[in-house]
JSON list of C-alpha atoms in Angstrom, two decimals:
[
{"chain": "A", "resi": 4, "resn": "UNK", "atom": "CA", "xyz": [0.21, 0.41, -75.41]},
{"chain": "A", "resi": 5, "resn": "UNK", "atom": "CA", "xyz": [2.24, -1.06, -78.23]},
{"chain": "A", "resi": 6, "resn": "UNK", "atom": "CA", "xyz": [2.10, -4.80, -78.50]},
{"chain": "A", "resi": 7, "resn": "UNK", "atom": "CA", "xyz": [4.96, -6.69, -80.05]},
{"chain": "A", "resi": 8, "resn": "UNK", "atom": "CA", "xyz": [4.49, -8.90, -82.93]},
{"chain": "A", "resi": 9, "resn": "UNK", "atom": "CA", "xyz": [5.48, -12.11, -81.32]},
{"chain": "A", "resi": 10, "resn": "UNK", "atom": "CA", "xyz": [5.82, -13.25, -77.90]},
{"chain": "A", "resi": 11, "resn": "UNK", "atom": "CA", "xyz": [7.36, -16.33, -76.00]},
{"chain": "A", "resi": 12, "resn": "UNK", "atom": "CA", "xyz": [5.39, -17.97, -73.61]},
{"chain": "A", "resi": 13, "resn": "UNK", "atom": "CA", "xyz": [5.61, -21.23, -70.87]},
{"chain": "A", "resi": 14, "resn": "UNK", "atom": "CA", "xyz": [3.55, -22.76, -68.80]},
{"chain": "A", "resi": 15, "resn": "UNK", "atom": "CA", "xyz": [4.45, -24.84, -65.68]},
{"chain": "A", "resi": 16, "resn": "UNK", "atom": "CA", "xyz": [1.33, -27.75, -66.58]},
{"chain": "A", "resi": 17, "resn": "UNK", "atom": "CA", "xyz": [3.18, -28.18, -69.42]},
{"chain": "A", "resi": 18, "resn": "UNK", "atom": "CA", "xyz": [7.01, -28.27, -68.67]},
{"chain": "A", "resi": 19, "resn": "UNK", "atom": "CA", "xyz": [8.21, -29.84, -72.23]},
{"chain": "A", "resi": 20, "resn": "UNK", "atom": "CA", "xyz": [6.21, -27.09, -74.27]},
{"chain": "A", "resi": 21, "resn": "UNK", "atom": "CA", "xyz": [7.38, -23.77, -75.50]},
{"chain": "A", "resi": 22, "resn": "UNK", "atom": "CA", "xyz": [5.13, -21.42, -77.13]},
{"chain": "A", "resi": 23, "resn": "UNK", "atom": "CA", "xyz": [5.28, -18.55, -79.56]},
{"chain": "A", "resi": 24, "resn": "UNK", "atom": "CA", "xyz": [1.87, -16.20, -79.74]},
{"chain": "A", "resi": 25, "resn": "UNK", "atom": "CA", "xyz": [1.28, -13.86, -82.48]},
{"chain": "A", "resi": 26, "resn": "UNK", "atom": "CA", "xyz": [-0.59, -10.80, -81.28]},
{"chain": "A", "resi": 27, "resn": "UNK", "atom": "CA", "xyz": [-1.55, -9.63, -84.80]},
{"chain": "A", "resi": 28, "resn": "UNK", "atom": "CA", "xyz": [-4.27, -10.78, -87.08]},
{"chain": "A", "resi": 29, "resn": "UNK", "atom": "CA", "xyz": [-4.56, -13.51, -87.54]},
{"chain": "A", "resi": 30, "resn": "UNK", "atom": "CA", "xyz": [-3.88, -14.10, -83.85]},
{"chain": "A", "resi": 31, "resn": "UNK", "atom": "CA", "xyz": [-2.62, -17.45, -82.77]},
{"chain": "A", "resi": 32, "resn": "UNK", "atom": "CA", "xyz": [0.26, -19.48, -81.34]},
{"chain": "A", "resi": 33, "resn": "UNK", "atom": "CA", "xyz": [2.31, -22.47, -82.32]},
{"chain": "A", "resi": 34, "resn": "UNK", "atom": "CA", "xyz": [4.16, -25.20, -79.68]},
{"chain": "A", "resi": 35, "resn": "UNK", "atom": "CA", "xyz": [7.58, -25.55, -80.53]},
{"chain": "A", "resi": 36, "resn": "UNK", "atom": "CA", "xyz": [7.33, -29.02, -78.94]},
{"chain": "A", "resi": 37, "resn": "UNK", "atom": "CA", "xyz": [5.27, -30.13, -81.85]},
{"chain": "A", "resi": 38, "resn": "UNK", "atom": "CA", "xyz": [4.74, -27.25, -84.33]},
{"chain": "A", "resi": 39, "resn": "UNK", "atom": "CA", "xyz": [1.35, -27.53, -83.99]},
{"chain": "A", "resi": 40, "resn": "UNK", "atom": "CA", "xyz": [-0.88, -24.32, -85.08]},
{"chain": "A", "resi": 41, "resn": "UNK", "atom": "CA", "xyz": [-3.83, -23.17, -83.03]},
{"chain": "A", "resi": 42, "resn": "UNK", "atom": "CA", "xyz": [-5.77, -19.96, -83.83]},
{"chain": "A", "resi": 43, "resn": "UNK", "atom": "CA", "xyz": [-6.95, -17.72, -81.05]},
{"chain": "A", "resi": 44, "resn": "UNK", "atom": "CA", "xyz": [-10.30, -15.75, -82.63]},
{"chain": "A", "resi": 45, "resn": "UNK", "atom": "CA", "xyz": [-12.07, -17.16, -85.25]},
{"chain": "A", "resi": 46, "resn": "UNK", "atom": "CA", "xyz": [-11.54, -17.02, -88.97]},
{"chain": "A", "resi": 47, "resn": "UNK", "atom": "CA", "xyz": [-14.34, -16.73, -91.46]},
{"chain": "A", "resi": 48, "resn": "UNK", "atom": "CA", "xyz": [-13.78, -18.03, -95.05]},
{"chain": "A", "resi": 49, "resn": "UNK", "atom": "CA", "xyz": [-13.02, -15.28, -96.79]},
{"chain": "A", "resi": 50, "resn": "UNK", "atom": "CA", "xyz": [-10.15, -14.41, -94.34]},
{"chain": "A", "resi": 51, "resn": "UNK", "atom": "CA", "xyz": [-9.34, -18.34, -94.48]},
{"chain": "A", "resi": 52, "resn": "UNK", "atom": "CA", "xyz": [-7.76, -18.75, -98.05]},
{"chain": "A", "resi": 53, "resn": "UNK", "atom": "CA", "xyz": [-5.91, -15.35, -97.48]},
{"chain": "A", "resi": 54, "resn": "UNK", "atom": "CA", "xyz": [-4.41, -16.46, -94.08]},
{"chain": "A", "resi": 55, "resn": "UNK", "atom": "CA", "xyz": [-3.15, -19.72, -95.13]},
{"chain": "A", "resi": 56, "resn": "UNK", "atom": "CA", "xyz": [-1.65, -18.08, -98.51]},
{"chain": "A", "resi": 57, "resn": "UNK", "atom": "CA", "xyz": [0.26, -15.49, -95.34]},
{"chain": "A", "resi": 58, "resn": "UNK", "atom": "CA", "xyz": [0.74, -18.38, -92.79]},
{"chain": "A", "resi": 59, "resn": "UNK", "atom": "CA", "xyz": [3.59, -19.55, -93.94]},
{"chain": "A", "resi": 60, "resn": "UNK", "atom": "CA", "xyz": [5.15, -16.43, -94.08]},
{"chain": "A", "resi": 61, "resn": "UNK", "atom": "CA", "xyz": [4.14, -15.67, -90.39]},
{"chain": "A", "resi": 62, "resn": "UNK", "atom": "CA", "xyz": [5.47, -19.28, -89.54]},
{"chain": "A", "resi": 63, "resn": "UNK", "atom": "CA", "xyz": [9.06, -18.48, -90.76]},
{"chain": "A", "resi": 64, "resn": "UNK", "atom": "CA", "xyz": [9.28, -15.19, -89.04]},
{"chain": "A", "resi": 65, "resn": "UNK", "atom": "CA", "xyz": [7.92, -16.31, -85.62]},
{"chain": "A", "resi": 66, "resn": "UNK", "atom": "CA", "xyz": [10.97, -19.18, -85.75]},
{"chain": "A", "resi": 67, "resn": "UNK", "atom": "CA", "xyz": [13.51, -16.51, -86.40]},
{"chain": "A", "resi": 68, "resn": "UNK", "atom": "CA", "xyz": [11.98, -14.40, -83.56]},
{"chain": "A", "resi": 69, "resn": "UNK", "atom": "CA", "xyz": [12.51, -17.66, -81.24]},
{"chain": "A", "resi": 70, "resn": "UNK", "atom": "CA", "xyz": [16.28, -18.28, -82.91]},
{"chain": "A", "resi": 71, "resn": "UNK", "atom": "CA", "xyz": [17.32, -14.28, -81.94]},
{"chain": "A", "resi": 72, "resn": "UNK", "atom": "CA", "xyz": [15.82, -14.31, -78.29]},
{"chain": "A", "resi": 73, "resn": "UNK", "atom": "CA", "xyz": [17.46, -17.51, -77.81]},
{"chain": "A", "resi": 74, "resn": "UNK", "atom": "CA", "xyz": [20.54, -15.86, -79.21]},
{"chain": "A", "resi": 75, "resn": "UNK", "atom": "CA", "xyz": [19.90, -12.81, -76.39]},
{"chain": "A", "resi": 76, "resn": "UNK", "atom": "CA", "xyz": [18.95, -15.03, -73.65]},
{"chain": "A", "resi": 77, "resn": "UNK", "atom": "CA", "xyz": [22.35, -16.76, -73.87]},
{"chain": "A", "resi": 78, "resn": "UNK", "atom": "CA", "xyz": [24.54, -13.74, -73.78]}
]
């Protein structure tokens, strides 16, 4: 199976809260709500100054993947 990139994702215990999760390395998601950044597997240092050098990068993208399914879910 072929995973996407980026996926959106709700939850009903958290009603105000839309998430994005990156299924890629580094794997992780970020709430719209508050733009806050949580990773899902561990990072050791090495892949730590890399990732935040690419992070912002990943950041970016994942917001214009929200902007153009927003843009399909309303047509």
């Amino acid at each position: 199976m072929t995973l996407p990139k980026f996926v959106l994702a709700d939850n009903s215990d958290f009603p105000d809260d839309i998430f994005i999760i990156h299924l890629e390395f580094p794997r992780f998601l970020i709430n719209l709500k508050d733009d806050s950044i949580e990773f899902i597997e561990e990072l050791d240092d090495e892949d730590e100054s890399e990732i935040e050098r690419e992070m912002e990068y990943l950041i970016t993208l994942a917001g214009e993947f929200y902007d153009r399914e927003m843009e399909r879910y309303e047509e």
